[in-house]
Amino acid sequence: MTEKHHAELAIPEHDPADGRQLPPRHGQFRRAKIVLIIVALLLIAGAARTTIANFLQRRAVASVTTQNAKQFVSVVTPQATAASETLLPATLRGAVESPIYARATGYLLHRYVDIGAKVKQGQLLADLDTPEIDQELAQAIAQRNQINASLGLAKSSLDRWQQLRQRDAVSQQELDERQSTYTQGVANLAAADANVKRLQQLESFKRIVAPFDGVITQRNVDVGDLIAAGSGSAQAMFSLAQTDPLRVYVQVPQAYAQSVSVGQPVVVTQAELPGQHFQGKITHVSGAIDVATRSLQIEAALPNPDGKLRPGAYVQLALPSAVQPHLSVPANALLFRAEGPRVAVVDDQGVVHLHKIVIAQDLGQTLELADGVSPSDRVIVNPSDSVDDGDHVQAKALEAKGGGKPAAKAQGDES
């Protein structure tokens, strides 16, 4: 401030009374101005700091919100299953099985075999005591001898009458009668011979012999039993079975009937023989589907040189399936929707697509799919119920446990 200004304000610059000098006004103003500038700068700096902090906080919140909005999913790729084998219940039977009945009625005189005995064809199994047949045979032989003697007399009489006829000593009628008597005697002798042979054949049935090589599987008689002839109401004396090879009978469901052919190899297992597999092949295939069971009967030949397998046993036959191998995914990848079962597949851009699937077989922890996925698809495991077509997700490969293999990591996916 100038002196003029002080004068205008009536403020003396010097105090004449005591001679003290007042501080200059322009210095105070400069200091106040500096303070104001510093305060303004501080306010501006504080405001800038607050603005920057708010911006950074909003950015962080937006980043966290975006991060939280992302769906992280685990994916696997479907795994191709090996060509499957169809296990079917089957029954073992001997290559040849036969109940042995008596052809003659009598008492069991001797028994030479028991159950489990291995016999050869023609081997004697038992002897019968048949007194009635013996007497009938003796009677038939005696009757034959009588007829033979009568025939001899008729022959000599015919010869004499033929000579007399040549001398015209007898009539032709009388000669014809002698000829008829002789011819009738020849026929009677032939009938007697046939009867003797029949009884001789019947008497030979006293010896019960094995019709083929095999093993005695049943014995229903003992010494002293009365044996009735025939197989109607009579009980079989023995049962004989040929155990090498064996026949395997199995009913194949209609769904697998087209994959069965003669000569096809099969594998037979028995629960009582764990870890042992017996190789055979199909020898006969029925030409028609059974209407009652909708199944096809097949027969397979099974070598059994060591006799481990026994006729009548329940076994399982592994039939190679002609069905194309399926793709397998974990069971927890399945989505139940109103349109039917679905699986969620993630593409390379992380977009979800719901695929309609056809389940070929439910194995519990895994599903075999006949249609709906390809080997390169990435299938979401444990998808949320809200997942839908077009959703964006972040996929992570999962180590599969039996249902698939880890999915290939797509570009942009987090590890």
PDB file of C-alpha atoms in Angstrom, residues 25-255:
ATOM      1  CA  ARG A  25       0.466  -3.914   5.012  1.00  0.00           C
ATOM      2  CA  HIS A  26       1.683  -5.423   1.765  1.00  0.00           C
ATOM      3  CA  GLY A  27       3.750  -8.152   3.560  1.00  0.00           C
ATOM      4  CA  GLN A  28       0.768  -9.502   5.445  1.00  0.00           C
ATOM      5  CA  PHE A  29      -1.272  -9.691   2.274  1.00  0.00           C
ATOM      6  CA  ARG A  30       1.429 -11.678   0.518  1.00  0.00           C
ATOM      7  CA  ARG A  31       1.624 -14.201   3.323  1.00  0.00           C
ATOM      8  CA  ALA A  32      -2.156 -14.608   3.368  1.00  0.00           C
ATOM      9  CA  LYS A  33      -2.145 -15.132  -0.336  1.00  0.00           C
ATOM     10  CA  ILE A  34       0.489 -17.859  -0.030  1.00  0.00           C
ATOM     11  CA  VAL A  35      -1.502 -19.597   2.697  1.00  0.00           C
ATOM     12  CA  LEU A  36      -4.601 -19.479   0.557  1.00  0.00           C
ATOM     13  CA  ILE A  37      -2.738 -20.946  -2.383  1.00  0.00           C
ATOM     14  CA  ILE A  38      -1.319 -23.758  -0.224  1.00  0.00           C
ATOM     15  CA  VAL A  39      -4.753 -24.541   1.205  1.00  0.00           C
ATOM     16  CA  ALA A  40      -6.243 -24.549  -2.292  1.00  0.00           C
ATOM     17  CA  LEU A  41      -3.541 -26.906  -3.515  1.00  0.00           C
ATOM     18  CA  LEU A  42      -4.132 -29.188  -0.564  1.00  0.00           C
ATOM     19  CA  LEU A  43      -7.864 -29.230  -1.258  1.00  0.00           C
ATOM     20  CA  ILE A  44      -7.257 -29.901  -4.911  1.00  0.00           C
ATOM     21  CA  ALA A  45      -4.844 -32.743  -4.045  1.00  0.00           C
ATOM     22  CA  GLY A  46      -7.324 -34.234  -1.582  1.00  0.00           C
ATOM     23  CA  ALA A  47     -10.118 -34.033  -4.104  1.00  0.00           C
ATOM     24  CA  ALA A  48      -7.921 -35.638  -6.759  1.00  0.00           C
ATOM     25  CA  ARG A  49      -6.895 -38.391  -4.366  1.00  0.00           C
ATOM     26  CA  THR A  50     -10.511 -39.052  -3.436  1.00  0.00           C
ATOM     27  CA  THR A  51     -11.543 -39.104  -7.103  1.00  0.00           C
ATOM     28  CA  ILE A  52      -8.746 -41.482  -8.052  1.00  0.00           C
ATOM     29  CA  ALA A  53      -9.488 -43.750  -5.069  1.00  0.00           C
ATOM     30  CA  ASN A  54     -13.177 -43.862  -5.976  1.00  0.00           C
ATOM     31  CA  PHE A  55     -12.333 -44.665  -9.587  1.00  0.00           C
ATOM     32  CA  LEU A  56      -9.968 -47.446  -8.593  1.00  0.00           C
ATOM     33  CA  GLN A  57     -12.518 -48.839  -6.143  1.00  0.00           C
ATOM     34  CA  ARG A  58     -15.268 -48.803  -8.759  1.00  0.00           C
ATOM     35  CA  ARG A  59     -12.944 -50.526 -11.180  1.00  0.00           C
ATOM     36  CA  ALA A  60     -12.025 -53.181  -8.624  1.00  0.00           C
ATOM     37  CA  VAL A  61     -15.680 -53.722  -7.753  1.00  0.00           C
ATOM     38  CA  ALA A  62     -16.552 -54.051 -11.427  1.00  0.00           C
ATOM     39  CA  SER A  63     -13.701 -56.525 -11.934  1.00  0.00           C
ATOM     40  CA  VAL A  64     -14.777 -58.594  -8.925  1.00  0.00           C
ATOM     41  CA  THR A  65     -18.397 -58.479 -10.100  1.00  0.00           C
ATOM     42  CA  THR A  66     -17.380 -59.608 -13.568  1.00  0.00           C
ATOM     43  CA  GLN A  67     -15.212 -62.334 -12.089  1.00  0.00           C
ATOM     44  CA  ASN A  68     -18.004 -63.513  -9.801  1.00  0.00           C
ATOM     45  CA  ALA A  69     -20.456 -63.502 -12.697  1.00  0.00           C
ATOM     46  CA  LYS A  70     -18.354 -66.072 -14.559  1.00  0.00           C
ATOM     47  CA  GLN A  71     -19.389 -69.742 -14.258  1.00  0.00           C
ATOM     48  CA  PHE A  72     -16.496 -72.106 -13.724  1.00  0.00           C
ATOM     49  CA  VAL A  73     -17.218 -75.666 -14.824  1.00  0.00           C
ATOM     50  CA  SER A  74     -15.300 -78.923 -15.008  1.00  0.00           C
ATOM     51  CA  VAL A  75     -15.376 -80.773 -18.329  1.00  0.00           C
ATOM     52  CA  VAL A  76     -14.350 -84.169 -19.705  1.00  0.00           C
ATOM     53  CA  THR A  77     -14.355 -85.589 -23.197  1.00  0.00           C
ATOM     54  CA  PRO A  78     -16.379 -88.742 -23.922  1.00  0.00           C
ATOM     55  CA  GLN A  79     -14.350 -91.935 -23.937  1.00  0.00           C
ATOM     56  CA  ALA A  80     -14.917 -94.644 -26.519  1.00  0.00           C
ATOM     57  CA  THR A  81     -15.829 -97.947 -24.943  1.00  0.00           C
ATOM     58  CA  ALA A  82     -14.299-101.165 -26.131  1.00  0.00           C
ATOM     59  CA  ALA A  83     -16.385-103.663 -28.060  1.00  0.00           C
ATOM     60  CA  SER A  84     -18.624-105.074 -25.386  1.00  0.00           C
ATOM     61  CA  GLU A  85     -19.387-108.672 -24.565  1.00  0.00           C
ATOM     62  CA  THR A  86     -22.871-109.811 -23.766  1.00  0.00           C
ATOM     63  CA  LEU A  87     -23.071-112.198 -20.825  1.00  0.00           C
ATOM     64  CA  LEU A  88     -25.906-114.672 -21.131  1.00  0.00           C
ATOM     65  CA  PRO A  89     -27.000-117.458 -18.784  1.00  0.00           C
ATOM     66  CA  ALA A  90     -26.387-120.899 -20.235  1.00  0.00           C
ATOM     67  CA  THR A  91     -26.630-124.573 -19.337  1.00  0.00           C
ATOM     68  CA  LEU A  92     -24.037-127.266 -19.903  1.00  0.00           C
ATOM     69  CA  ARG A  93     -25.112-130.563 -21.369  1.00  0.00           C
ATOM     70  CA  GLY A  94     -23.179-133.616 -22.445  1.00  0.00           C
ATOM     71  CA  ALA A  95     -22.330-134.036 -26.087  1.00  0.00           C
ATOM     72  CA  VAL A  96     -24.449-137.197 -25.910  1.00  0.00           C
ATOM     73  CA  GLU A  97     -26.831-137.918 -23.031  1.00  0.00           C
ATOM     74  CA  SER A  98     -29.018-140.970 -22.705  1.00  0.00           C
ATOM     75  CA  PRO A  99     -31.115-142.668 -20.033  1.00  0.00           C
ATOM     76  CA  ILE A 100     -30.615-146.437 -20.179  1.00  0.00           C
ATOM     77  CA  TYR A 101     -33.777-148.547 -19.830  1.00  0.00           C
ATOM     78  CA  ALA A 102     -34.205-152.308 -19.737  1.00  0.00           C
ATOM     79  CA  ARG A 103     -35.700-154.003 -22.792  1.00  0.00           C
ATOM     80  CA  ALA A 104     -36.458-157.162 -20.836  1.00  0.00           C
ATOM     81  CA  THR A 105     -38.416-157.638 -17.617  1.00  0.00           C
ATOM     82  CA  GLY A 106     -36.579-159.375 -14.776  1.00  0.00           C
ATOM     83  CA  TYR A 107     -34.617-159.012 -11.578  1.00  0.00           C
ATOM     84  CA  LEU A 108     -31.276-157.208 -11.362  1.00  0.00           C
ATOM     85  CA  LEU A 109     -28.755-159.983 -10.898  1.00  0.00           C
ATOM     86  CA  HIS A 110     -25.485-158.022 -10.954  1.00  0.00           C
ATOM     87  CA  ARG A 111     -24.521-154.346 -11.108  1.00  0.00           C
ATOM     88  CA  TYR A 112     -20.999-153.520 -12.261  1.00  0.00           C
ATOM     89  CA  VAL A 113     -20.903-149.685 -12.283  1.00  0.00           C
ATOM     90  CA  ASP A 114     -21.958-146.808 -10.079  1.00  0.00           C
ATOM     91  CA  ILE A 115     -22.319-143.037 -10.463  1.00  0.00           C
ATOM     92  CA  GLY A 116     -19.170-141.310 -11.663  1.00  0.00           C
ATOM     93  CA  ALA A 117     -17.808-144.416 -13.347  1.00  0.00           C
ATOM     94  CA  LYS A 118     -16.224-143.862 -16.751  1.00  0.00           C
ATOM     95  CA  VAL A 119     -17.326-146.546 -19.189  1.00  0.00           C
ATOM     96  CA  LYS A 120     -16.512-147.524 -22.756  1.00  0.00           C
ATOM     97  CA  GLN A 121     -18.901-148.362 -25.521  1.00  0.00           C
ATOM     98  CA  GLY A 122     -20.118-151.965 -25.183  1.00  0.00           C
ATOM     99  CA  GLN A 123     -18.982-152.268 -21.550  1.00  0.00           C
ATOM    100  CA  LEU A 124     -21.261-154.443 -19.390  1.00  0.00           C
ATOM    101  CA  LEU A 125     -23.193-152.392 -16.848  1.00  0.00           C
ATOM    102  CA  ALA A 126     -25.566-154.946 -15.308  1.00  0.00           C
ATOM    103  CA  ASP A 127     -27.073-158.415 -15.690  1.00  0.00           C
ATOM    104  CA  LEU A 128     -30.753-159.317 -15.426  1.00  0.00           C
ATOM    105  CA  ASP A 129     -32.336-162.601 -14.379  1.00  0.00           C
ATOM    106  CA  THR A 130     -35.196-163.288 -16.843  1.00  0.00           C
ATOM    107  CA  PRO A 131     -36.610-166.821 -16.244  1.00  0.00           C
ATOM    108  CA  GLU A 132     -39.807-166.135 -18.176  1.00  0.00           C
ATOM    109  CA  ILE A 133     -37.927-165.148 -21.294  1.00  0.00           C
ATOM    110  CA  ASP A 134     -35.669-168.157 -20.943  1.00  0.00           C
ATOM    111  CA  GLN A 135     -38.667-170.481 -20.816  1.00  0.00           C
ATOM    112  CA  GLU A 136     -40.359-168.735 -23.720  1.00  0.00           C
ATOM    113  CA  LEU A 137     -37.189-169.177 -25.761  1.00  0.00           C
ATOM    114  CA  ALA A 138     -36.996-172.872 -24.915  1.00  0.00           C
ATOM    115  CA  GLN A 139     -40.649-173.283 -25.878  1.00  0.00           C
ATOM    116  CA  ALA A 140     -40.129-171.434 -29.167  1.00  0.00           C
ATOM    117  CA  ILE A 141     -37.143-173.647 -30.017  1.00  0.00           C
ATOM    118  CA  ALA A 142     -39.196-176.774 -29.313  1.00  0.00           C
ATOM    119  CA  GLN A 143     -42.042-175.533 -31.477  1.00  0.00           C
ATOM    120  CA  ARG A 144     -39.595-174.799 -34.251  1.00  0.00           C
ATOM    121  CA  ASN A 145     -38.247-178.334 -34.047  1.00  0.00           C
ATOM    122  CA  GLN A 146     -41.778-179.689 -34.238  1.00  0.00           C
ATOM    123  CA  ILE A 147     -42.582-177.623 -37.297  1.00  0.00           C
ATOM    124  CA  ASN A 148     -39.295-178.622 -38.874  1.00  0.00           C
ATOM    125  CA  ALA A 149     -40.101-182.311 -38.337  1.00  0.00           C
ATOM    126  CA  SER A 150     -43.583-181.884 -39.816  1.00  0.00           C
ATOM    127  CA  LEU A 151     -42.039-180.072 -42.742  1.00  0.00           C
ATOM    128  CA  GLY A 152     -39.738-183.018 -43.419  1.00  0.00           C
ATOM    129  CA  LEU A 153     -42.694-185.400 -43.525  1.00  0.00           C
ATOM    130  CA  ALA A 154     -44.614-183.030 -45.824  1.00  0.00           C
ATOM    131  CA  LYS A 155     -41.599-182.831 -48.139  1.00  0.00           C
ATOM    132  CA  SER A 156     -41.213-186.604 -48.488  1.00  0.00           C
ATOM    133  CA  SER A 157     -44.983-187.023 -48.971  1.00  0.00           C
ATOM    134  CA  LEU A 158     -44.956-184.390 -51.724  1.00  0.00           C
ATOM    135  CA  ASP A 159     -42.125-186.174 -53.500  1.00  0.00           C
ATOM    136  CA  ARG A 160     -44.005-189.523 -53.502  1.00  0.00           C
ATOM    137  CA  TRP A 161     -47.232-187.956 -54.733  1.00  0.00           C
ATOM    138  CA  GLN A 162     -45.378-186.224 -57.552  1.00  0.00           C
ATOM    139  CA  GLN A 163     -44.039-189.643 -58.696  1.00  0.00           C
ATOM    140  CA  LEU A 164     -47.514-191.165 -58.445  1.00  0.00           C
ATOM    141  CA  ARG A 165     -48.954-188.313 -60.454  1.00  0.00           C
ATOM    142  CA  GLN A 166     -46.475-188.988 -63.217  1.00  0.00           C
ATOM    143  CA  ARG A 167     -47.917-192.541 -63.466  1.00  0.00           C
ATOM    144  CA  ASP A 168     -51.385-191.062 -63.251  1.00  0.00           C
ATOM    145  CA  ALA A 169     -52.022-193.010 -60.059  1.00  0.00           C
ATOM    146  CA  VAL A 170     -53.395-189.987 -58.174  1.00  0.00           C
ATOM    147  CA  SER A 171     -55.375-186.977 -59.194  1.00  0.00           C
ATOM    148  CA  GLN A 172     -54.006-183.500 -59.599  1.00  0.00           C
ATOM    149  CA  GLN A 173     -56.206-182.345 -56.741  1.00  0.00           C
ATOM    150  CA  GLU A 174     -54.511-184.694 -54.328  1.00  0.00           C
ATOM    151  CA  LEU A 175     -51.066-183.556 -55.520  1.00  0.00           C
ATOM    152  CA  ASP A 176     -52.023-179.900 -55.006  1.00  0.00           C
ATOM    153  CA  GLU A 177     -53.139-180.661 -51.466  1.00  0.00           C
ATOM    154  CA  ARG A 178     -49.746-182.207 -50.669  1.00  0.00           C
ATOM    155  CA  GLN A 179     -48.027-179.182 -52.257  1.00  0.00           C
ATOM    156  CA  SER A 180     -50.106-176.802 -50.129  1.00  0.00           C
ATOM    157  CA  THR A 181     -49.295-178.761 -46.974  1.00  0.00           C
ATOM    158  CA  TYR A 182     -45.573-178.509 -47.713  1.00  0.00           C
ATOM    159  CA  THR A 183     -45.730-174.792 -48.524  1.00  0.00           C
ATOM    160  CA  GLN A 184     -47.639-174.136 -45.293  1.00  0.00           C
ATOM    161  CA  GLY A 185     -45.010-176.083 -43.360  1.00  0.00           C
ATOM    162  CA  VAL A 186     -42.244-173.911 -44.895  1.00  0.00           C
ATOM    163  CA  ALA A 187     -44.102-170.761 -43.812  1.00  0.00           C
ATOM    164  CA  ASN A 188     -44.666-172.144 -40.322  1.00  0.00           C
ATOM    165  CA  LEU A 189     -40.971-172.922 -40.010  1.00  0.00           C
ATOM    166  CA  ALA A 190     -40.077-169.401 -41.081  1.00  0.00           C
ATOM    167  CA  ALA A 191     -42.453-167.985 -38.462  1.00  0.00           C
ATOM    168  CA  ALA A 192     -40.993-170.253 -35.804  1.00  0.00           C
ATOM    169  CA  ASP A 193     -37.470-169.172 -36.758  1.00  0.00           C
ATOM    170  CA  ALA A 194     -38.482-165.509 -36.461  1.00  0.00           C
ATOM    171  CA  ASN A 195     -40.022-166.114 -33.056  1.00  0.00           C
ATOM    172  CA  VAL A 196     -36.882-167.859 -31.855  1.00  0.00           C
ATOM    173  CA  LYS A 197     -34.706-165.008 -33.086  1.00  0.00           C
ATOM    174  CA  ARG A 198     -36.986-162.468 -31.385  1.00  0.00           C
ATOM    175  CA  LEU A 199     -36.729-164.257 -28.069  1.00  0.00           C
ATOM    176  CA  GLN A 200     -32.995-164.720 -28.478  1.00  0.00           C
ATOM    177  CA  GLN A 201     -32.651-160.977 -29.092  1.00  0.00           C
ATOM    178  CA  LEU A 202     -34.872-160.245 -26.114  1.00  0.00           C
ATOM    179  CA  GLU A 203     -32.816-162.559 -23.961  1.00  0.00           C
ATOM    180  CA  SER A 204     -29.660-160.704 -25.022  1.00  0.00           C
ATOM    181  CA  PHE A 205     -31.111-157.623 -23.349  1.00  0.00           C
ATOM    182  CA  LYS A 206     -30.395-159.337 -20.043  1.00  0.00           C
ATOM    183  CA  ARG A 207     -26.946-157.833 -20.496  1.00  0.00           C
ATOM    184  CA  ILE A 208     -27.129-154.035 -20.073  1.00  0.00           C
ATOM    185  CA  VAL A 209     -24.214-152.476 -21.968  1.00  0.00           C
ATOM    186  CA  ALA A 210     -23.037-148.891 -22.522  1.00  0.00           C
ATOM    187  CA  PRO A 211     -24.148-147.493 -25.894  1.00  0.00           C
ATOM    188  CA  PHE A 212     -21.218-145.012 -26.037  1.00  0.00           C
ATOM    189  CA  ASP A 213     -18.203-143.781 -24.096  1.00  0.00           C
ATOM    190  CA  GLY A 214     -19.146-141.587 -21.172  1.00  0.00           C
ATOM    191  CA  VAL A 215     -19.721-141.172 -17.453  1.00  0.00           C
ATOM    192  CA  ILE A 216     -22.510-142.697 -15.382  1.00  0.00           C
ATOM    193  CA  THR A 217     -24.388-139.693 -14.017  1.00  0.00           C
ATOM    194  CA  GLN A 218     -27.314-141.544 -12.393  1.00  0.00           C
ATOM    195  CA  ARG A 219     -27.954-145.005 -10.974  1.00  0.00           C
ATOM    196  CA  ASN A 220     -31.532-145.741  -9.972  1.00  0.00           C
ATOM    197  CA  VAL A 221     -31.442-149.509  -9.339  1.00  0.00           C
ATOM    198  CA  ASP A 222     -29.717-151.997  -7.125  1.00  0.00           C
ATOM    199  CA  VAL A 223     -29.291-155.767  -6.951  1.00  0.00           C
ATOM    200  CA  GLY A 224     -32.612-157.547  -6.472  1.00  0.00           C
ATOM    201  CA  ASP A 225     -34.796-154.790  -7.925  1.00  0.00           C
ATOM    202  CA  LEU A 226     -37.544-155.824 -10.309  1.00  0.00           C
ATOM    203  CA  ILE A 227     -36.808-154.180 -13.615  1.00  0.00           C
ATOM    204  CA  ALA A 228     -39.705-153.433 -15.956  1.00  0.00           C
ATOM    205  CA  ALA A 229     -39.131-153.355 -19.679  1.00  0.00           C
ATOM    206  CA  GLY A 230     -39.772-150.198 -21.699  1.00  0.00           C
ATOM    207  CA  SER A 231     -39.497-146.464 -21.088  1.00  0.00           C
ATOM    208  CA  GLY A 232     -43.153-145.522 -20.564  1.00  0.00           C
ATOM    209  CA  SER A 233     -43.759-145.691 -16.818  1.00  0.00           C
ATOM    210  CA  ALA A 234     -40.547-147.548 -16.034  1.00  0.00           C
ATOM    211  CA  GLN A 235     -37.611-145.843 -14.373  1.00  0.00           C
ATOM    212  CA  ALA A 236     -34.284-145.565 -16.151  1.00  0.00           C
ATOM    213  CA  MET A 237     -31.646-147.893 -14.747  1.00  0.00           C
ATOM    214  CA  PHE A 238     -28.714-145.569 -15.517  1.00  0.00           C
ATOM    215  CA  SER A 239     -28.045-142.199 -17.106  1.00  0.00           C
ATOM    216  CA  LEU A 240     -24.969-141.909 -19.273  1.00  0.00           C
ATOM    217  CA  ALA A 241     -23.396-138.679 -20.527  1.00  0.00           C
ATOM    218  CA  GLN A 242     -20.437-137.939 -22.753  1.00  0.00           C
ATOM    219  CA  THR A 243     -18.561-135.070 -21.060  1.00  0.00           C
ATOM    220  CA  ASP A 244     -15.954-134.249 -23.691  1.00  0.00           C
ATOM    221  CA  PRO A 245     -16.890-132.188 -25.533  1.00  0.00           C
ATOM    222  CA  LEU A 246     -19.812-130.489 -23.814  1.00  0.00           C
ATOM    223  CA  ARG A 247     -22.749-128.724 -25.382  1.00  0.00           C
ATOM    224  CA  VAL A 248     -23.724-125.248 -24.193  1.00  0.00           C
ATOM    225  CA  TYR A 249     -27.326-124.212 -24.692  1.00  0.00           C
ATOM    226  CA  VAL A 250     -28.195-120.525 -24.454  1.00  0.00           C
ATOM    227  CA  GLN A 251     -31.168-118.345 -25.350  1.00  0.00           C
ATOM    228  CA  VAL A 252     -29.961-115.207 -27.144  1.00  0.00           C
ATOM    229  CA  PRO A 253     -32.297-112.181 -26.889  1.00  0.00           C
ATOM    230  CA  GLN A 254     -33.762-110.977 -30.155  1.00  0.00           C
ATOM    231  CA  ALA A 255     -31.705-107.757 -29.965  1.00  0.00           C
TER     232      ALA A 255
END
